[in-house]
Short mmCIF file of C-alpha atoms in Angstrom, two decimals:
data_model
loop_
_atom_site.label_atom_id
_atom_site.label_comp_id
_atom_site.label_asym_id
_atom_site.label_seq_id
_atom_site.Cartn_x
_atom_site.Cartn_y
_atom_site.Cartn_z
CA MET Y 556 -39.67 -11.86 11.28
CA GLU Y 557 -36.10 -12.15 9.78
CA ASN Y 558 -33.48 -13.97 12.48
CA ILE Y 559 -30.69 -11.58 12.93
CA THR Y 560 -27.28 -12.49 14.51
CA ASN Y 561 -24.82 -9.58 15.52
CA PHE Y 562 -21.07 -10.02 15.78
CA ASP Y 563 -18.78 -7.54 16.78
CA LEU Y 564 -15.02 -7.99 15.40
CA ASP Y 565 -13.63 -6.03 18.21
CA THR Y 566 -14.85 -8.32 20.57
CA THR Y 567 -15.19 -11.69 18.86
CA PRO Y 568 -12.52 -13.52 16.82
CA LEU Y 569 -13.17 -13.87 13.06
CA ARG Y 570 -12.80 -17.43 13.13
CA GLU Y 571 -15.64 -17.74 15.50
CA VAL Y 572 -17.88 -15.45 13.11
CA ASN Y 573 -16.57 -17.48 10.11
CA GLN Y 574 -17.37 -20.86 11.74
CA PHE Y 575 -20.87 -19.83 12.73
CA LEU Y 576 -21.51 -18.95 8.97
CA HIS Y 577 -19.95 -22.35 8.06
CA GLY Y 578 -22.97 -24.08 10.07
CA ASP Y 579 -25.82 -26.20 9.20
CA SER Y 580 -26.94 -24.64 5.94
CA SER Y 581 -30.61 -25.71 6.89
CA LYS Y 582 -30.46 -23.47 10.10
CA LEU Y 583 -28.74 -20.46 8.46
CA ASN Y 584 -31.05 -20.48 5.38
CA GLY Y 585 -32.86 -16.86 5.65
CA GLN Y 586 -30.91 -15.86 8.34
CA CYS Y 587 -29.35 -12.40 8.66
CA VAL Y 588 -25.85 -11.89 10.16
CA LYS Y 589 -24.29 -8.51 10.82
CA ILE Y 590 -20.56 -8.05 11.32
CA GLN Y 591 -19.74 -4.89 13.18
CA ASN Y 592 -16.12 -3.24 13.15
CA PRO Y 593 -14.50 -5.30 10.33
CA ASN Y 594 -11.90 -2.92 10.21
CA GLY Y 595 -10.08 -4.43 7.10
CA ALA Y 596 -9.84 -7.70 8.51
CA HIS Y 597 -9.04 -10.53 5.80
CA ASN Y 598 -11.12 -13.41 5.15
CA ILE Y 599 -14.51 -12.23 6.18
CA ALA Y 600 -17.30 -14.48 5.52
CA VAL Y 601 -15.21 -16.54 2.84
CA GLY Y 602 -16.36 -20.11 1.62
CA LEU Y 603 -20.11 -19.53 2.70
CA LYS Y 604 -22.63 -22.32 1.31
CA ALA Y 605 -25.78 -21.06 2.78
CA ASP Y 606 -28.53 -18.60 1.48
CA VAL Y 607 -27.92 -16.38 4.38
CA LYS Y 608 -27.54 -12.66 4.33
CA VAL Y 609 -24.41 -11.12 5.56
CA ALA Y 610 -23.82 -7.30 6.30
CA ILE Y 611 -20.25 -6.50 6.66
CA GLN Y 612 -20.53 -2.90 8.32
CA GLY Y 613 -17.47 -1.26 7.32
CA HIS Y 614 -14.37 -2.05 5.42
CA ALA Y 615 -13.25 -5.33 4.51
CA GLY Y 616 -9.79 -6.65 3.86
CA TYR Y 617 -8.44 -9.12 1.30
CA TYR Y 618 -10.62 -11.97 0.10
CA ALA Y 619 -13.98 -10.99 1.76
CA ALA Y 620 -16.73 -13.53 0.52
CA GLY Y 621 -14.55 -15.58 -1.61
CA MET Y 622 -15.67 -18.76 -2.89
CA ASN Y 623 -19.28 -17.84 -2.07
CA GLN Y 624 -22.26 -19.93 -2.88
CA LEU Y 625 -25.71 -18.81 -2.29
CA ALA Y 626 -25.10 -16.27 0.16
CA THR Y 627 -25.62 -12.45 -0.05
CA VAL Y 628 -22.73 -10.65 1.21
CA VAL Y 629 -22.87 -6.85 1.58
CA VAL Y 630 -19.73 -4.92 2.31
CA GLU Y 631 -20.70 -1.45 3.64
CA GLY Y 632 -17.72 -0.11 2.75
CA SER Y 633 -14.66 -0.77 0.53
CA ALA Y 634 -13.15 -4.35 -0.09
CA GLY Y 635 -9.42 -5.43 -0.23
CA THR Y 636 -7.79 -7.55 -2.78
CA GLY Y 637 -9.67 -10.81 -4.16
CA VAL Y 638 -13.35 -9.78 -3.07
CA ALA Y 639 -15.90 -12.60 -4.14
CA GLU Y 640 -12.62 -14.50 -5.81
CA ASN Y 641 -14.04 -17.85 -7.18
CA MET Y 642 -17.56 -17.18 -6.23
CA MET Y 643 -19.90 -19.92 -7.45
CA SER Y 644 -23.29 -18.48 -6.96
CA GLY Y 645 -25.02 -15.97 -5.01
CA TYR Y 646 -24.63 -12.14 -4.70
CA VAL Y 647 -21.84 -9.91 -3.36
CA HIS Y 648 -22.26 -6.01 -3.08
CA VAL Y 649 -19.37 -3.87 -2.31
CA LYS Y 650 -20.82 -0.40 -1.47
CA GLY Y 651 -17.30 1.38 -1.78
CA PHE Y 652 -14.36 0.51 -4.08
CA ALA Y 653 -12.79 -2.83 -4.60
CA SER Y 654 -9.15 -3.41 -4.76
CA ASN Y 655 -7.36 -5.70 -7.11
CA ALA Y 656 -8.45 -8.97 -8.81
CA ALA Y 657 -12.31 -8.56 -7.58
CA GLY Y 658 -14.11 -11.35 -8.88
CA ALA Y 659 -11.18 -13.28 -10.18
CA THR Y 660 -12.21 -16.64 -11.47
CA ALA Y 661 -16.04 -16.27 -10.31
CA GLN Y 662 -18.03 -19.09 -11.87
CA GLY Y 663 -21.40 -18.12 -10.83
CA GLY Y 664 -23.47 -15.36 -9.00
CA LEU Y 665 -23.48 -11.33 -9.31
CA LEU Y 666 -20.69 -9.14 -7.83
CA VAL Y 667 -21.80 -5.49 -7.71
CA ILE Y 668 -19.13 -3.03 -6.75
CA ASP Y 669 -20.38 0.73 -6.57
CA GLY Y 670 -17.17 2.38 -6.56
CA ASP Y 671 -13.88 1.86 -8.88
CA ALA Y 672 -12.43 -1.58 -9.11
CA GLY Y 673 -8.57 -1.94 -9.07
CA LEU Y 674 -6.42 -3.89 -11.62
CA ARG Y 675 -7.51 -7.28 -12.87
CA CYS Y 676 -11.05 -6.93 -12.09
CA GLY Y 677 -12.72 -10.39 -13.26
CA ILE Y 678 -9.30 -11.83 -14.22
CA SER Y 679 -10.04 -15.51 -15.50
CA LEU Y 680 -13.58 -14.84 -15.08
CA LYS Y 681 -15.58 -18.35 -15.55
CA GLY Y 682 -19.15 -17.40 -15.57
CA ALA Y 683 -20.11 -14.96 -13.01
CA ASP Y 684 -21.58 -11.59 -13.76
CA ILE Y 685 -19.87 -8.44 -12.42
CA VAL Y 686 -21.19 -4.85 -12.35
CA VAL Y 687 -18.83 -1.89 -11.62
CA GLY Y 688 -20.43 1.41 -10.89
CA GLY Y 689 -17.13 3.34 -11.26
CA SER Y 690 -14.03 2.40 -13.49
CA VAL Y 691 -11.79 -0.70 -13.71
CA GLY Y 692 -7.77 -0.91 -13.69
CA SER Y 693 -5.57 -2.17 -16.18
CA PHE Y 694 -5.71 -5.80 -17.17
CA SER Y 695 -9.23 -6.56 -16.26
CA ALA Y 696 -11.11 -9.48 -17.74
CA PHE Y 697 -7.55 -10.92 -18.50
CA MET Y 698 -8.08 -14.49 -19.99
CA ALA Y 699 -11.63 -14.49 -18.83
CA GLN Y 700 -13.70 -17.36 -20.16
CA ALA Y 701 -17.26 -16.79 -19.29
CA GLY Y 702 -19.82 -14.50 -17.79
CA ASN Y 703 -20.41 -10.86 -18.04
CA LEU Y 704 -18.44 -7.86 -16.88
CA VAL Y 705 -20.44 -4.32 -17.16
CA ILE Y 706 -18.25 -1.05 -16.44
CA LEU Y 707 -20.20 2.05 -16.01
CA GLY Y 708 -16.89 4.05 -15.88
CA ASP Y 709 -13.55 3.63 -17.67
CA ALA Y 710 -11.50 0.73 -18.35
CA GLY Y 711 -7.46 0.98 -18.19
CA ASP Y 712 -4.98 -0.60 -20.36
CA ALA Y 713 -5.05 -4.05 -22.02
CA LEU Y 714 -8.86 -4.72 -21.35
CA GLY Y 715 -9.98 -8.41 -22.39
CA ASP Y 716 -6.49 -9.59 -23.15
CA SER Y 717 -6.37 -13.06 -24.26
CA LEU Y 718 -10.33 -13.08 -24.05
CA TYR Y 719 -12.39 -16.32 -24.45
CA GLU Y 720 -16.45 -15.89 -24.40
CA VAL Y 721 -17.05 -13.07 -21.71
CA ARG Y 722 -18.86 -10.10 -22.73
CA ILE Y 723 -17.76 -6.74 -21.46
CA PHE Y 724 -19.86 -3.81 -21.49
CA VAL Y 725 -18.19 -0.38 -21.06
CA ARG Y 726 -19.71 2.82 -21.06
CA GLY Y 727 -16.98 5.16 -20.53
CA LYS Y 728 -13.53 5.19 -22.49
CA VAL Y 729 -11.13 2.03 -22.82
CA LYS Y 730 -7.47 3.21 -22.72
CA SER Y 731 -6.37 0.13 -24.66
CA LEU Y 732 -7.66 -3.38 -25.70
CA GLY Y 733 -5.64 -6.43 -25.16
CA ALA Y 734 -4.69 -8.95 -27.40
CA ASP Y 735 -7.62 -10.56 -29.53
CA CYS Y 736 -10.21 -8.09 -27.72
CA GLU Y 737 -12.26 -6.15 -29.92
CA GLU Y 738 -15.49 -4.00 -30.04
CA LYS Y 739 -18.63 -5.78 -31.29
CA PRO Y 740 -22.05 -5.18 -32.44
CA MET Y 741 -24.74 -4.90 -29.65
CA ASP Y 742 -27.20 -7.67 -30.72
CA ASP Y 743 -30.33 -8.04 -28.92
CA GLU Y 744 -29.17 -10.98 -26.50
CA ALA Y 745 -26.27 -8.96 -25.46
CA LYS Y 746 -28.51 -5.80 -24.83
CA LYS Y 747 -30.96 -8.12 -22.93
CA ILE Y 748 -28.22 -9.40 -20.74
CA LEU Y 749 -26.97 -5.89 -20.23
CA THR Y 750 -30.66 -4.49 -19.29
CA ASP Y 751 -31.15 -7.25 -16.91
CA LEU Y 752 -27.63 -6.94 -14.86
CA LEU Y 753 -28.21 -2.83 -15.02
CA ARG Y 754 -31.40 -3.56 -13.37
CA LYS Y 755 -30.15 -6.32 -10.79
CA SER Y 756 -27.40 -3.93 -9.73
CA GLY Y 757 -29.59 -0.86 -9.21
CA HIS Y 758 -28.58 1.15 -12.25
CA GLN Y 759 -31.90 0.41 -13.93
CA ASP Y 760 -31.72 4.38 -14.93
CA VAL Y 761 -28.70 3.89 -17.10
CA SER Y 762 -29.32 3.44 -20.74
CA PRO Y 763 -28.09 0.21 -22.14
CA ASP Y 764 -27.61 2.23 -25.40
CA SER Y 765 -24.71 4.31 -23.68
CA PHE Y 766 -22.59 1.06 -23.62
CA LYS Y 767 -20.26 -0.42 -26.13
CA LEU Y 768 -19.78 -4.23 -25.96
CA PHE Y 769 -16.25 -5.75 -26.42
CA GLY Y 770 -15.54 -9.72 -26.96
CA SER Y 771 -12.94 -11.88 -28.11
CA ALA Y 772 -12.14 -11.87 -31.87
CA ARG Y 773 -11.26 -15.56 -31.31
CA THR Y 774 -8.03 -15.28 -33.24
CA LEU Y 775 -6.00 -16.94 -30.24
CA TYR Y 776 -8.18 -20.04 -29.93
CA ASN Y 777 -5.71 -22.24 -31.93
CA PHE Y 778 -2.24 -21.48 -32.62
CA HIS Y 779 -1.59 -20.05 -35.96
CA VAL Y 780 1.97 -18.89 -36.78
CA ASP Y 781 0.69 -15.64 -38.45
CA HIS Y 782 -0.59 -14.65 -34.97
CA ALA Y 783 2.76 -15.62 -33.14
CA GLY Y 784 3.25 -11.73 -32.75
CA ALA Y 785 0.07 -11.30 -30.76
CA TYR Y 786 0.79 -13.74 -28.19
CA MET H 209 5.76 -8.35 1.62
CA CYS H 210 6.47 -5.54 4.23
CA GLY H 211 4.25 -2.68 5.49
CA ILE H 212 4.45 0.89 5.07
CA VAL H 213 2.59 3.56 7.13
CA GLY H 214 2.59 7.08 6.85
CA LEU H 215 0.77 10.03 8.88
CA LEU H 216 0.68 13.63 8.32
CA VAL H 217 -1.18 15.51 11.09
CA LYS H 218 -2.78 18.75 10.22
CA ASN H 219 -4.30 19.75 13.18
CA GLN H 220 -1.77 21.40 15.27
CA SER H 221 -3.16 20.07 18.79
CA MET H 222 -2.68 16.60 17.61
CA ARG H 223 0.82 16.80 16.71
CA ALA H 224 1.90 16.31 20.25
CA ASN H 225 0.70 12.78 20.05
CA ILE H 226 1.87 11.81 16.51
CA GLY H 227 3.38 8.64 18.07
CA GLY H 228 0.28 7.48 19.94
CA LEU H 229 -1.82 8.18 16.65
CA MET H 230 0.55 5.96 14.69
CA MET H 231 0.76 3.17 17.07
CA PRO H 232 -2.03 1.17 15.88
CA MET H 233 -1.02 2.00 12.18
CA LEU H 234 2.68 0.25 12.72
CA ILE H 235 1.33 -2.50 14.87
CA GLY H 236 -1.59 -3.31 12.22
CA MET H 237 1.09 -4.06 9.78
CA THR H 238 2.86 -6.57 11.98
CA GLU H 239 1.82 -9.54 9.76
CA ARG H 240 3.17 -8.00 6.54
CA GLY H 241 6.50 -7.32 8.25
CA PRO H 242 7.30 -9.11 11.82
CA ASP H 243 11.26 -9.13 11.10
CA SER H 244 12.04 -5.32 11.89
CA ALA H 245 10.42 -1.92 12.23
CA GLY H 246 11.46 1.45 11.83
CA MET H 247 10.20 5.08 11.91
CA ALA H 248 11.24 8.47 10.68
CA VAL H 249 9.54 11.49 12.41
CA PHE H 250 9.74 14.90 11.53
CA THR H 251 9.83 17.22 14.46
CA ALA H 252 10.50 20.95 14.89
CA PRO H 253 13.52 22.22 13.10
CA VAL H 254 16.66 22.82 14.91
CA ALA H 255 18.16 26.27 14.52
CA ALA H 256 19.32 27.08 10.86
CA ASN H 257 23.06 26.84 11.78
CA GLU H 258 22.51 23.50 13.35
CA LEU H 259 21.80 20.02 12.09
CA LYS H 260 20.52 16.73 14.09
CA TYR H 261 22.16 13.39 13.61
CA SER H 262 20.27 10.09 14.36
CA LEU H 263 22.93 7.69 15.63
CA TYR H 264 22.52 3.83 16.03
CA ALA H 265 25.10 1.97 18.37
CA PRO H 266 25.73 -1.47 18.59
CA SER H 267 24.99 -2.07 22.07
CA MET H 268 21.86 -0.88 24.29
CA GLU H 269 24.38 0.18 27.10
CA PHE H 270 26.52 2.17 24.46
CA ASN H 271 28.27 5.28 26.42
CA TRP H 272 26.96 8.00 24.47
CA LYS H 273 28.15 10.59 27.14
CA LEU H 274 31.68 9.66 26.40
CA LEU H 275 30.98 10.00 22.58
CA VAL H 276 29.54 13.58 23.06
CA GLU H 277 32.36 14.70 25.48
CA GLU H 278 35.09 13.45 22.99
CA PHE H 279 33.10 15.10 20.22
CA GLY H 280 33.03 18.27 22.24
CA SER H 281 36.91 18.36 23.01
CA HIS H 282 37.71 17.39 19.47
CA PHE H 283 35.75 20.31 17.92
CA THR H 284 35.45 22.50 21.24
CA ASN H 285 31.88 22.55 20.59
CA LYS H 286 29.77 20.46 22.90
CA PRO H 287 26.63 18.89 21.09
CA LYS H 288 23.42 18.60 22.48
CA LEU H 289 22.18 14.93 23.21
CA SER H 290 19.13 13.00 23.91
CA THR H 291 19.20 9.12 23.84
CA LYS H 292 16.87 6.13 23.85
CA GLY H 293 19.09 3.03 24.35
CA ASN H 294 21.32 2.29 21.42
CA HIS H 295 19.81 5.39 19.45
CA ALA H 296 20.87 9.00 20.19
CA ILE H 297 20.14 12.34 18.46
CA VAL H 298 22.78 14.83 18.63
CA ILE H 299 22.57 18.28 17.53
CA THR H 300 25.50 20.51 16.71
CA SER H 301 26.67 23.48 14.45
CA VAL H 302 29.87 21.53 13.43
CA ALA H 303 29.76 21.16 9.60
CA SER H 304 28.32 17.71 8.54
CA GLN H 305 31.09 16.56 6.52
CA GLN H 306 33.45 17.01 9.60
CA VAL H 307 30.94 15.43 11.75
CA LYS H 308 30.75 12.34 9.34
CA THR H 309 34.49 12.14 9.12
CA TRP H 310 35.10 12.30 12.81
CA LEU H 311 32.31 9.54 13.46
CA LYS H 312 33.76 7.21 10.80
CA GLN H 313 37.21 7.61 12.50
CA SER H 314 36.56 7.79 16.07
CA TYR H 315 33.41 5.44 16.23
CA PRO H 316 33.18 3.08 13.31
CA ASN H 317 30.56 0.90 14.78
CA VAL H 318 28.29 3.80 15.25
CA HIS H 319 25.70 3.65 12.51
CA LEU H 320 24.56 7.32 11.16
CA LEU H 321 20.82 6.84 10.43
CA SER H 322 19.97 10.23 9.43
CA VAL H 323 21.07 14.04 9.03
CA GLY H 324 18.65 16.93 8.76
CA HIS H 325 17.04 19.88 10.38
CA SER H 326 13.71 18.01 11.34
CA ILE H 327 14.22 14.23 10.89
CA ASP H 328 14.66 11.70 13.73
CA VAL H 329 15.09 7.87 12.80
CA TYR H 330 14.70 4.77 14.90
CA LYS H 331 14.93 1.52 13.41
CA ASP H 332 15.81 -1.90 14.45
CA THR H 333 15.13 -5.78 14.27
CA GLY H 334 12.20 -7.58 15.96
CA LEU H 335 8.28 -7.39 16.02
CA PRO H 336 6.83 -3.84 15.42
CA ALA H 337 5.33 -3.81 19.00
CA ASP H 338 8.72 -4.62 20.41
CA VAL H 339 10.86 -2.09 18.46
CA ALA H 340 7.99 0.41 19.40
CA ALA H 341 8.25 -0.16 23.04
CA ARG H 342 12.23 -0.24 23.01
CA TYR H 343 12.29 3.26 21.61
CA ASP H 344 9.09 4.78 23.11
CA LEU H 345 7.70 5.31 19.60
CA PRO H 346 4.23 6.28 21.32
CA THR H 347 5.59 9.40 22.96
CA LEU H 348 6.96 10.80 19.74
CA SER H 349 5.74 14.30 18.73
CA GLY H 350 6.11 16.01 15.33
CA THR H 351 4.25 16.95 12.24
CA HIS H 352 4.38 13.94 9.99
CA LEU H 353 6.21 10.38 9.82
CA VAL H 354 6.98 7.48 7.93
CA GLY H 355 7.08 3.92 9.00
CA HIS H 356 7.78 0.47 7.85
CA THR H 357 7.71 -3.24 9.06
CA ARG H 358 9.87 -5.32 7.15
CA MET H 359 9.51 -9.09 6.10
CA ALA H 360 12.91 -9.46 4.43
CA THR H 361 12.81 -10.87 0.81
CA GLU H 362 15.95 -9.94 -0.56
CA SER H 363 18.71 -9.29 1.83
CA ALA H 364 19.67 -9.84 5.50
CA ILE H 365 17.56 -9.31 8.74
CA THR H 366 19.84 -6.53 10.46
CA PRO H 367 19.26 -3.24 11.97
CA ALA H 368 20.85 -1.34 9.10
CA HIS H 369 18.73 -3.34 6.39
CA ALA H 370 15.63 -2.14 8.47
CA HIS H 371 13.67 0.78 6.82
CA PRO H 372 13.48 4.01 6.68
CA PHE H 373 16.46 4.68 4.53
CA THR H 374 17.93 7.95 4.44
CA ALA H 375 20.16 9.91 1.88
CA GLY H 376 21.05 13.66 1.99
CA GLU H 377 19.17 15.70 4.36
CA ASP H 378 15.92 15.68 5.73
CA TRP H 379 14.85 12.84 3.39
CA CYS H 380 13.74 9.26 3.72
CA LEU H 381 12.15 6.32 1.97
CA VAL H 382 10.36 3.14 2.82
CA HIS H 383 9.40 0.60 0.49
CA ASN H 384 6.94 -2.34 0.07
CA GLY H 385 8.02 -4.44 -2.70
CA SER H 386 11.19 -5.68 -4.64
CA LEU H 387 13.36 -4.19 -7.02
CA SER H 388 14.87 -6.63 -9.52
CA ASN H 389 17.41 -4.19 -10.83
CA ALA H 390 19.03 -3.02 -7.54
CA HIS H 391 22.41 -4.36 -8.14
CA SER H 392 22.70 -2.72 -11.76
CA LEU H 393 21.19 0.59 -10.18
CA ARG H 394 23.97 0.43 -7.54
CA ARG H 395 27.02 -0.33 -9.97
CA LYS H 396 25.57 2.89 -11.91
CA LEU H 397 25.43 4.99 -8.78
CA GLU H 398 28.78 3.89 -7.50
CA HIS H 399 30.32 5.33 -10.77
CA GLU H 400 28.93 8.48 -9.54
CA GLY H 401 30.85 8.47 -6.28
CA ILE H 402 27.92 7.45 -4.28
CA THR H 403 28.64 4.74 -1.53
CA PHE H 404 26.12 2.28 0.07
CA GLU H 405 25.98 0.85 3.48
CA THR H 406 23.99 -2.27 2.99
CA ASP H 407 23.08 -4.42 -0.07
CA ASN H 408 19.24 -3.67 0.48
CA ASP H 409 17.20 -2.72 -2.72
CA THR H 410 15.53 0.05 -0.99
CA GLU H 411 18.78 1.64 -0.22
CA ALA H 412 19.24 1.57 -4.01
CA ALA H 413 16.37 3.32 -4.59
CA CYS H 414 16.82 5.85 -1.94
CA ARG H 415 20.19 6.96 -2.93
CA TYR H 416 19.05 7.06 -6.47
CA LEU H 417 16.25 9.49 -5.88
CA GLU H 418 18.33 11.55 -3.81
CA TRP H 419 20.99 11.52 -6.40
CA ARG H 420 18.43 12.79 -8.89
CA MET H 421 17.31 15.44 -6.85
CA ARG H 422 20.93 16.58 -6.17
CA GLU H 423 21.27 16.63 -9.95
CA GLY H 424 18.68 19.09 -10.10
CA ASP H 425 15.43 17.26 -10.35
CA ASP H 426 12.65 18.28 -8.02
CA LEU H 427 10.90 15.19 -6.30
CA LYS H 428 8.19 14.61 -9.14
CA ALA H 429 11.17 14.58 -11.79
CA ALA H 430 13.11 12.29 -9.95
CA LEU H 431 10.30 9.75 -9.60
CA GLU H 432 9.44 10.33 -13.16
CA HIS H 433 13.09 9.28 -13.88
CA GLY H 434 12.43 6.53 -11.29
CA PHE H 435 9.76 4.78 -13.38
CA GLU H 436 12.35 4.65 -16.07
CA ASP H 437 15.27 3.27 -13.96
CA LEU H 438 13.38 1.31 -11.23
CA ASP H 439 12.58 -2.25 -12.34
CA GLY H 440 10.07 -4.19 -10.10
CA PHE H 441 7.21 -3.80 -8.04
CA TYR H 442 7.03 -0.90 -5.24
CA THR H 443 5.10 1.27 -3.44
CA LEU H 444 7.25 4.16 -2.20
CA LEU H 445 6.54 6.30 0.72
CA MET H 446 8.81 9.28 1.15
CA GLY H 447 9.14 12.12 3.53
CA THR H 448 10.80 15.50 3.31
CA LYS H 449 10.94 18.51 6.00
CA THR H 450 7.52 19.46 4.91
CA GLU H 451 5.93 16.69 2.72
CA LEU H 452 5.04 13.08 2.57
CA ALA H 453 5.07 11.68 -1.03
CA LEU H 454 3.57 8.45 -2.29
CA VAL H 455 3.97 6.57 -5.58
CA ARG H 456 3.02 3.04 -6.91
CA ASP H 457 4.64 1.19 -9.66
CA PRO H 458 3.00 1.25 -13.11
CA PHE H 459 1.19 -2.25 -12.35
CA ALA H 460 0.46 -1.03 -8.83
CA CYS H 461 1.43 -4.50 -7.63
CA LYS H 462 1.86 -3.51 -4.08
CA PRO H 463 -0.84 -2.25 -1.94
CA ALA H 464 -1.52 1.18 -0.47
CA VAL H 465 -4.61 2.72 0.94
CA VAL H 466 -5.07 6.50 1.77
CA ALA H 467 -7.20 8.32 4.27
CA GLU H 468 -7.73 11.87 3.90
CA HIS H 469 -9.32 13.62 6.99
CA ASP H 470 -9.75 17.20 7.93
CA ASP H 471 -7.11 16.45 10.86
CA TYR H 472 -4.73 14.28 9.24
CA VAL H 473 -3.54 12.05 6.07
CA ALA H 474 -2.81 8.44 6.68
CA ILE H 475 -1.24 6.13 4.53
CA ALA H 476 -0.77 2.35 4.81
CA SER H 477 -0.37 -0.80 2.96
CA GLU H 478 -3.85 -2.18 4.01
CA PHE H 479 -6.72 -0.48 5.51
CA ARG H 480 -6.36 -2.58 8.89
CA SER H 481 -3.60 0.01 9.90
CA LEU H 482 -6.13 2.68 9.29
CA ALA H 483 -8.87 1.45 11.03
CA HIS H 484 -8.31 2.78 14.52
CA LEU H 485 -7.54 6.38 13.81
CA PRO H 486 -9.88 8.91 15.27
CA ASP H 487 -13.07 9.56 13.19
CA ILE H 488 -11.74 7.53 10.51
CA LYS H 489 -15.52 7.03 9.23
CA ASN H 490 -15.38 10.56 8.14
CA ALA H 491 -12.29 10.42 6.26
CA HIS H 492 -12.01 9.90 2.21
CA VAL H 493 -10.45 6.49 1.72
CA PHE H 494 -9.35 5.71 -1.60
CA GLU H 495 -6.40 3.49 -3.26
CA PRO H 496 -4.05 5.63 -5.17
CA SER H 497 -3.55 5.10 -8.80
CA PRO H 498 -0.73 3.54 -10.36
CA LYS H 499 2.18 5.46 -11.64
CA GLU H 500 0.66 8.70 -10.04
CA MET H 501 2.54 11.03 -7.61
CA TYR H 502 0.82 11.87 -4.43
CA VAL H 503 2.08 14.75 -2.14
CA TRP H 504 0.80 16.20 0.99
CA LYS H 505 2.50 19.19 2.83
CA ILE H 506 2.25 19.95 6.52
#
């Protein structure tokens, strides 16, 4: 039977909860932790390094599940700025909307957002996968370097500005593309990645054929005076 | 940083307790603004031929009765007075320009915080909890309110620099962010004959928008002009006699969260300030879009 530990942030200080989650990983692995009454507190379940399941039962504040490794963190509400920022591995699921800079600089793992994401979603993404059920704000995937960003809704201005090797899949409309971001043909490899991410994020009923793929035109990799205007 | 809070109570029976509902909101924004706090509350309007004035005196022991007596003998019209320490609300039918001129001449140290039919303003330096206790903010009643906690980033920490700022009648503004062209805006407005009481950037935005509306813009048009003329990062929350209005800058750099419920509309910089509102679980919680105007009517 699954070992469940309950915390209530109305009665237990967040520091105590985070210290518990930073405990001996061999003991935490496979455990389930429920956090009641998060009420928008900042830094919930930050810096986890164990294969522990954390359910945040409400709205989380800034930087929830930041720097995550191995853990599964589910926010059963919305999340503030910087959710799953610099995640290394594991799984973070936001059932509501996520504010700005969701998954910023994340290097591994999967971030799933059921609602919309704010501005700069996946900014400087370095290898993680992000699936957004709704739309993303402007400047998303700015300077993103590796990984995949799947957007089931629309994208705001300057999508993928100064992009490196990230794949951006968009089902809705793109308001504008940033410098050096262009639409690319959906090859078999990209389609396979998209299909897999849709399945993992609970969108298996959505057809991968309804997406467009965007990526880097690679004209900004090296400085070329002819491109000066694009910088 | 700074924190903003706004609350518009739709449920009539909850309006008597708007101050109580607001308290956890204001306290929730303490970490965003521990320097000063302020509140504008819109109450039942005074008679059509009257106006009320929120005044701030430099001392908690200020003799408000004497001020009212002198006012009464000067205008042969005794105003109604209610006081909370160094704050007072004076209601009179004397024309506003005469009141302002008399105040400036007779009591140059008394600061005029607001003028209108509905608006009362309280603001001071100190932790939000201390300011709230000082002026009994939990006992406020009214239809809607606009509040602020300040972490000064661009001008001094004084009671006059605390928010809300007001201009005109029944109109106030709080701001969470920073304007980079406040001084040039101010110079522009000074050419229009508009005078300033502080060097605060929010006062520049407040007087700018009020000036636009005086020039004929409605609030929406004034804010459209604002997107052209206000440079910086801001979330602006405004109160009029009958409305709460909210806009974020085109980059949405400064936070805002809205909770719409059958009984109320609540706005704050962060969800932390909304978490303790009654039945918040059944509210529609969302982040307002950049460069979009949101207006809620009482």
